[in-house]
Short mmCIF file of C-alpha atoms and ligand atoms in Angstrom, two decimals:
data_model
loop_
_atom_site.label_atom_id
_atom_site.label_comp_id
_atom_site.label_asym_id
_atom_site.label_seq_id
_atom_site.Cartn_x
_atom_site.Cartn_y
_atom_site.Cartn_z
CA LEU A 1 0.00 0.00 0.00
CA ALA A 2 1.29 3.47 -0.86
CA THR A 3 1.59 5.60 2.29
CA ARG A 4 0.81 9.29 2.67
CA ASP A 5 4.54 9.99 2.96
CA PHE A 6 5.09 8.27 -0.37
CA ILE A 7 2.27 10.28 -1.97
CA ASP A 8 3.59 13.57 -0.52
CA GLY A 9 7.04 12.92 -1.98
CA LEU A 10 5.87 11.89 -5.44
CA PRO A 11 6.29 14.48 -8.24
CA LYS A 12 2.86 15.14 -9.77
CA ALA A 13 1.05 17.19 -12.39
CA GLU A 14 -2.28 18.86 -11.57
CA LEU A 15 -4.55 18.88 -14.63
CA HIS A 16 -8.00 19.54 -13.21
CA LEU A 17 -8.18 22.44 -10.83
CA HIS A 18 -10.42 25.51 -10.99
CA LEU A 19 -8.53 28.54 -9.68
CA GLU A 20 -11.81 29.99 -8.40
CA GLY A 21 -12.27 26.71 -6.51
CA THR A 22 -9.17 27.40 -4.40
CA LEU A 23 -10.84 30.34 -2.61
CA GLU A 24 -10.40 29.35 1.05
CA PRO A 25 -12.70 30.90 3.70
CA GLU A 26 -9.82 32.99 5.12
CA LEU A 27 -9.01 34.68 1.81
CA LYS A 28 -12.70 35.02 0.95
CA LEU A 29 -13.34 36.96 4.19
CA ALA A 30 -10.20 39.07 3.79
CA LEU A 31 -11.09 40.06 0.21
CA ALA A 32 -14.73 40.72 1.16
CA GLN A 33 -13.54 43.14 3.82
CA LYS A 34 -10.92 44.79 1.59
CA ASN A 35 -13.37 45.29 -1.28
CA GLY A 36 -16.42 46.08 0.84
CA VAL A 37 -18.44 43.16 -0.55
CA ASP A 38 -21.27 41.79 1.58
CA ILE A 39 -21.15 38.00 1.31
CA GLY A 40 -23.67 37.36 4.08
CA GLN A 41 -21.07 35.63 6.30
CA SER A 42 -18.55 37.14 8.68
CA THR A 43 -16.74 34.18 10.29
CA ILE A 44 -14.82 31.18 8.97
CA GLU A 45 -17.40 28.92 10.60
CA GLU A 46 -20.25 30.68 8.80
CA VAL A 47 -18.46 30.39 5.47
CA GLN A 48 -17.74 26.72 6.08
CA ALA A 49 -21.37 26.09 7.05
CA SER A 50 -22.42 27.52 3.66
CA TYR A 51 -20.28 24.86 1.90
CA ASN A 52 -23.17 22.45 1.94
CA PHE A 53 -24.04 20.66 -1.28
CA ASN A 54 -25.02 17.28 -2.66
CA SER A 55 -25.09 17.89 -6.41
CA LEU A 56 -23.29 19.83 -9.12
CA ALA A 57 -26.13 22.38 -9.22
CA SER A 58 -26.17 22.96 -5.44
CA PHE A 59 -22.37 23.33 -5.46
CA LEU A 60 -22.47 25.89 -8.28
CA ALA A 61 -25.13 27.87 -6.37
CA VAL A 62 -22.57 28.44 -3.59
CA TYR A 63 -19.53 28.72 -5.85
CA TYR A 64 -20.51 31.59 -8.17
CA PRO A 65 -21.72 34.09 -5.48
CA ALA A 66 -18.43 33.55 -3.59
CA MET A 67 -16.54 34.96 -6.59
CA ASN A 68 -17.98 38.45 -5.90
CA VAL A 69 -15.07 39.06 -3.54
CA LEU A 70 -12.62 38.88 -6.48
CA GLN A 71 -12.48 42.39 -7.92
CA THR A 72 -8.99 43.55 -8.90
CA GLU A 73 -6.10 42.07 -10.84
CA ASP A 74 -4.24 41.73 -7.55
CA ASP A 75 -7.08 39.69 -6.07
CA PHE A 76 -6.77 37.16 -8.91
CA TYR A 77 -2.99 37.19 -8.53
CA GLN A 78 -3.22 36.55 -4.80
CA LEU A 79 -5.73 33.72 -5.25
CA ALA A 80 -3.57 31.93 -7.82
CA LEU A 81 -0.25 32.51 -6.07
CA THR A 82 -1.66 31.19 -2.77
CA TYR A 83 -2.74 28.04 -4.61
CA LEU A 84 0.59 27.65 -6.43
CA LYS A 85 2.55 27.84 -3.16
CA LYS A 86 0.31 25.12 -1.78
CA ALA A 87 0.87 23.06 -4.94
CA HIS A 88 4.62 23.43 -4.48
CA GLN A 89 4.34 22.10 -0.91
CA GLU A 90 2.51 19.09 -2.30
CA ASN A 91 5.21 18.39 -4.88
CA VAL A 92 3.17 19.49 -7.89
CA ARG A 93 5.77 20.28 -10.56
CA TYR A 94 3.44 21.12 -13.42
CA ALA A 95 -0.12 22.51 -13.49
CA GLU A 96 -2.77 23.37 -16.06
CA LEU A 97 -5.35 25.53 -14.30
CA PHE A 98 -8.95 26.29 -15.27
CA PHE A 99 -10.45 29.73 -14.96
CA ASP A 100 -13.92 31.10 -15.78
CA PRO A 101 -13.69 34.62 -17.29
CA GLN A 102 -17.43 34.81 -18.01
CA ALA A 103 -18.22 34.37 -14.28
CA HIS A 104 -16.28 37.59 -13.66
CA MET A 105 -17.15 39.59 -16.78
CA THR A 106 -20.91 39.14 -16.21
CA ARG A 107 -20.47 40.94 -12.86
CA GLY A 108 -18.44 43.80 -14.33
CA VAL A 109 -14.83 42.67 -13.89
CA ALA A 110 -12.63 43.24 -16.95
CA PHE A 111 -11.23 40.19 -18.77
CA GLU A 112 -7.74 41.63 -18.61
CA ALA A 113 -7.80 41.92 -14.80
CA VAL A 114 -8.62 38.21 -14.57
CA VAL A 115 -6.13 36.90 -17.12
CA ASN A 116 -3.30 39.25 -16.18
CA GLY A 117 -3.62 38.49 -12.46
CA PHE A 118 -3.74 34.73 -12.96
CA TYR A 119 -0.95 34.78 -15.54
CA ARG A 120 1.38 36.87 -13.36
CA ALA A 121 1.02 34.27 -10.59
CA CYS A 122 1.93 31.50 -13.08
CA VAL A 123 5.06 33.43 -14.08
CA ASP A 124 6.05 34.05 -10.46
CA ALA A 125 5.60 30.35 -9.60
CA ARG A 126 8.58 29.58 -11.81
CA ALA A 127 10.72 30.99 -8.98
CA PHE A 128 9.79 27.96 -6.85
CA ASN A 129 9.85 25.50 -9.73
CA VAL A 130 6.17 25.06 -10.53
CA ASP A 131 5.44 25.27 -14.26
CA ALA A 132 1.84 26.52 -14.47
CA HIS A 133 -0.42 27.31 -17.43
CA LEU A 134 -4.00 28.51 -17.92
CA ILE A 135 -7.02 26.81 -19.48
CA MET A 136 -9.84 29.24 -20.24
CA CYS A 137 -13.28 27.67 -19.79
CA PHE A 138 -16.54 28.45 -21.54
CA LEU A 139 -19.48 28.34 -19.11
CA ARG A 140 -21.70 25.74 -20.77
CA ASP A 141 -24.92 27.14 -19.30
CA LEU A 142 -24.30 30.41 -21.15
CA SER A 143 -24.85 30.67 -24.91
CA ALA A 144 -22.52 29.59 -27.70
CA GLU A 145 -22.61 33.23 -28.79
CA SER A 146 -21.19 34.26 -25.42
CA ALA A 147 -18.38 31.67 -25.79
CA ARG A 148 -17.63 33.00 -29.27
CA GLN A 149 -17.36 36.56 -27.90
CA LEU A 150 -15.00 35.31 -25.20
CA LEU A 151 -12.71 33.77 -27.84
CA GLU A 152 -12.64 37.16 -29.61
CA ILE A 153 -11.91 39.09 -26.42
CA ALA A 154 -9.12 36.65 -25.55
CA LYS A 155 -7.32 37.04 -28.91
CA PRO A 156 -4.81 39.69 -27.78
CA TYR A 157 -4.02 37.54 -24.70
CA GLN A 158 -3.68 34.21 -26.45
CA ALA A 159 0.00 33.83 -25.56
CA LYS A 160 -1.08 33.64 -21.91
CA ILE A 161 -3.64 30.86 -22.43
CA LEU A 162 -2.73 27.26 -23.28
CA GLY A 163 -6.12 25.69 -23.81
CA ILE A 164 -9.89 25.80 -23.78
CA GLY A 165 -12.18 23.93 -21.40
CA LEU A 166 -15.93 23.68 -20.75
CA ASP A 167 -17.47 23.68 -17.29
CA SER A 168 -20.51 24.67 -15.19
CA ASP A 169 -23.98 23.09 -15.35
CA GLU A 170 -23.98 20.18 -17.79
CA HIS A 171 -27.72 19.47 -17.72
CA HIS A 172 -29.17 20.27 -21.19
CA ASN A 173 -25.77 21.73 -22.20
CA PRO A 174 -24.16 19.02 -24.36
CA PRO A 175 -20.73 19.32 -25.99
CA LEU A 176 -22.26 19.86 -29.44
CA LYS A 177 -23.71 23.18 -28.29
CA PHE A 178 -20.12 24.45 -28.66
CA LEU A 179 -19.09 22.56 -31.81
CA ARG A 180 -18.27 25.69 -33.80
CA GLU A 181 -16.46 27.46 -30.95
CA TYR A 182 -14.29 24.39 -30.33
CA GLY A 183 -13.44 24.25 -34.03
CA ASP A 184 -12.44 27.91 -33.93
CA ALA A 185 -10.36 27.34 -30.79
CA VAL A 186 -8.40 24.51 -32.45
CA ALA A 187 -7.88 26.62 -35.58
CA GLN A 188 -6.48 29.39 -33.37
CA GLY A 189 -3.97 27.00 -31.81
CA TYR A 190 -5.53 26.20 -28.44
CA ARG A 191 -5.39 22.73 -26.89
CA ILE A 192 -8.86 21.43 -25.99
CA THR A 193 -10.54 19.58 -23.16
CA MET A 194 -14.00 19.62 -21.56
CA HIS A 195 -15.90 18.46 -18.50
CA ALA A 196 -18.03 15.35 -18.64
CA ASP A 197 -19.23 15.50 -15.05
CA ILE A 198 -20.10 12.13 -13.65
CA ASP A 199 -23.66 10.86 -13.24
CA GLN A 200 -25.14 13.62 -15.38
CA VAL A 201 -28.20 13.05 -17.56
CA ASP A 202 -27.06 11.73 -20.99
CA SER A 203 -23.55 11.28 -19.64
CA ILE A 204 -22.45 8.66 -22.17
CA GLN A 205 -23.84 10.63 -25.12
CA HIS A 206 -21.95 13.69 -23.91
CA ILE A 207 -18.71 11.70 -23.62
CA GLN A 208 -19.25 10.28 -27.10
CA GLN A 209 -19.81 13.74 -28.62
CA ALA A 210 -16.74 15.11 -26.85
CA LEU A 211 -14.51 12.28 -28.09
CA GLU A 212 -15.81 11.45 -31.55
CA ILE A 213 -17.09 14.79 -32.83
CA ILE A 214 -15.33 17.57 -30.92
CA ARG A 215 -12.24 15.34 -30.62
CA VAL A 216 -11.05 16.64 -27.29
CA GLU A 217 -7.49 15.81 -26.24
CA ARG A 218 -8.55 15.15 -22.65
CA LEU A 219 -11.78 14.58 -20.77
CA ASP A 220 -12.39 16.10 -17.32
CA HIS A 221 -13.98 13.54 -14.99
CA GLY A 222 -15.51 11.23 -17.61
CA THR A 223 -15.02 8.05 -15.59
CA ASN A 224 -18.60 6.99 -16.44
CA ILE A 225 -16.98 5.91 -19.69
CA VAL A 226 -16.61 2.41 -18.21
CA GLU A 227 -20.29 1.90 -19.15
CA ASN A 228 -19.23 1.76 -22.80
CA PRO A 229 -16.34 -0.60 -23.70
CA ASP A 230 -15.97 0.87 -27.22
CA LEU A 231 -15.32 4.31 -25.79
CA VAL A 232 -12.87 2.86 -23.26
CA ASP A 233 -10.97 1.32 -26.20
CA TRP A 234 -11.02 4.69 -27.96
CA VAL A 235 -9.43 6.62 -25.08
CA GLU A 236 -6.95 3.82 -24.45
CA GLN A 237 -5.79 3.73 -28.06
CA LEU A 238 -5.63 7.50 -28.53
CA LYS A 239 -4.02 7.92 -25.09
CA ILE A 240 -6.62 10.49 -24.10
CA GLY A 241 -6.26 11.54 -20.47
CA LEU A 242 -9.15 11.34 -18.02
CA THR A 243 -8.80 13.78 -15.11
CA PHE A 244 -10.39 12.03 -12.17
CA CYS A 245 -11.25 13.99 -8.98
CA PRO A 246 -12.15 11.59 -6.14
CA LEU A 247 -13.08 14.05 -3.36
CA SER A 248 -15.18 16.14 -5.74
CA ASN A 249 -17.06 13.06 -6.92
CA ARG A 250 -17.67 11.97 -3.36
CA LEU A 251 -19.30 15.30 -2.44
CA VAL A 252 -21.06 16.24 -5.65
CA ALA A 253 -22.22 12.78 -6.71
CA ASP A 254 -21.96 10.87 -3.42
CA ASP A 255 -19.63 8.33 -5.03
CA MET A 256 -15.83 8.40 -5.22
CA LYS A 257 -15.95 6.32 -8.44
CA ASP A 258 -13.18 4.14 -7.06
CA ARG A 259 -14.20 0.95 -8.86
CA GLU A 260 -14.41 2.75 -12.18
CA VAL A 261 -10.89 4.04 -11.75
CA LEU A 262 -9.49 0.60 -10.94
CA GLU A 263 -11.10 -0.67 -14.12
CA LEU A 264 -9.59 2.18 -16.14
CA ILE A 265 -6.12 1.54 -14.71
CA ASP A 266 -6.51 -2.14 -15.65
CA HIS A 267 -7.42 -1.09 -19.21
CA ASN A 268 -4.28 1.07 -19.48
CA VAL A 269 -6.36 4.23 -19.74
CA LYS A 270 -4.35 7.36 -18.89
CA VAL A 271 -6.37 8.38 -15.86
CA SER A 272 -4.88 10.88 -13.38
CA ILE A 273 -5.82 12.14 -9.90
CA ASN A 274 -6.70 15.80 -9.43
CA SER A 275 -8.34 18.26 -7.01
CA ASP A 276 -11.16 20.09 -8.91
CA ASP A 277 -12.25 22.70 -6.31
CA PRO A 278 -10.10 21.95 -3.26
CA ALA A 279 -11.36 24.79 -1.03
CA TYR A 280 -14.87 23.36 -1.38
CA PHE A 281 -14.35 19.61 -1.58
CA GLY A 282 -12.14 19.04 1.45
CA GLY A 283 -8.63 18.56 0.13
CA TYR A 284 -5.80 19.34 -2.26
CA ILE A 285 -4.09 16.89 -4.58
CA ASN A 286 -2.34 14.73 -1.98
CA ASP A 287 -5.60 14.32 -0.05
CA ASN A 288 -7.18 13.16 -3.30
CA TYR A 289 -4.41 10.63 -3.91
CA GLU A 290 -4.68 9.44 -0.32
CA ALA A 291 -8.47 9.08 -0.37
CA ASN A 292 -8.37 6.98 -3.51
CA THR A 293 -5.38 4.95 -2.34
CA THR A 294 -7.04 4.07 0.96
CA LYS A 295 -10.37 3.21 -0.67
CA ASN A 296 -8.79 0.91 -3.25
CA ASP A 297 -5.73 -0.34 -1.36
CA LEU A 298 -3.66 0.95 -4.28
CA THR A 299 -0.13 -0.41 -4.55
CA ILE A 300 2.92 1.80 -4.96
CA ASP A 301 3.06 0.76 -8.62
CA GLN A 302 -0.53 1.85 -9.21
CA VAL A 303 0.01 5.22 -7.53
CA VAL A 304 3.20 5.79 -9.53
CA GLN A 305 1.24 4.95 -12.69
CA LEU A 306 -1.41 7.56 -11.83
CA ALA A 307 1.28 10.22 -11.32
CA LYS A 308 3.01 9.18 -14.56
CA ASN A 309 -0.32 9.45 -16.36
CA SER A 310 -0.62 13.05 -15.14
CA PHE A 311 2.65 14.00 -16.88
CA GLU A 312 1.98 11.85 -19.95
CA THR A 313 -1.36 13.57 -20.59
CA ALA A 314 -0.06 17.08 -19.84
CA TRP A 315 0.21 19.44 -22.79
CA ILE A 316 4.00 19.46 -22.87
CA SER A 317 6.63 18.16 -25.27
CA ASP A 318 7.97 14.60 -25.06
CA PHE A 319 11.27 16.13 -24.05
CA GLN A 320 9.71 17.97 -21.11
CA LYS A 321 7.82 14.80 -20.11
CA GLN A 322 11.10 12.93 -19.84
CA THR A 323 12.41 15.51 -17.40
CA TYR A 324 9.58 14.58 -15.02
CA LEU A 325 9.17 10.83 -15.55
N1 LIG B 1 -16.87 24.52 -12.06
C1 LIG B 1 -16.04 24.31 -11.05
N2 LIG B 1 -15.95 23.02 -10.74
C2 LIG B 1 -16.76 22.36 -11.62
C3 LIG B 1 -17.08 21.01 -11.84
N3 LIG B 1 -16.56 20.03 -11.11
N4 LIG B 1 -17.95 20.74 -12.80
C4 LIG B 1 -18.48 21.71 -13.54
N5 LIG B 1 -18.20 22.98 -13.39
C5 LIG B 1 -17.34 23.32 -12.43
ZN1 LIG B 2 -13.96 20.59 -12.64
#
């Protein structure tokens, strides 16, 4: 069995983490006070008590209002740098980080404040040896038109953004809603991934659209894929990464999806372990590794394979991969 000490010491890549999901109660209260934003809570205990959800929708209903405390470029910088220092402590060497510009622009924050603050933190993290990059997400419950406008607005900043993702409420918002915008993103040179949150309505159809039609390079969550052996073969053969988030699944879907992950490891699928929204779901990356290891009695070899998968499915050159593996 792999111990917590072993997990802590293992070099890892983080591929599924929402920067807005790293907003800890302490920073949330400090920013609320600094910016004069009324969040309806004034103590850590009150904030923690509000972190009460049992579904993706009930989580998102807490998650978006919390973002009101993020107002200036420095606020975004501080949020991301705080996370990156934590990642460094956990031996994360490489990170691709989601952010949701539309969630800030719809409440009057400029795109450039968001991207410049987050990007500056990624640059500064190089000083402590974390190589971090940004993945800009479309909010799938907003229109395709809104996603298209975001791609336009992001054009002058493209050098600061590695890829495009898709998150937020999946119900009635299938991948194909964004077919054209994903095509444009690829043509512009972005890498592409998207969420296929587990246990959603039409989950397998969504995964199929993402893989066969949009042709994503990774799938975020997506472990429901075990229901369809043909799709499992597809991701195995194309070496498409699945970014699995055990603690998130346990809270949002009441199921850590541990059996599915064992099956995927057995099928040589490049599944990795990640944190999703660690301030909300009760743990950062090493807690996620530990939770899954304990549940499945994972061997050292299996845990090493999961960490290797995180580097192998990162959007880096083969040369850079070899420096980590
Ligand atoms: N936004 C932040 N975390 C998310 C998740 N797990 N699924 C969908 N949207 C999200
Ligand atoms: Zn996510």
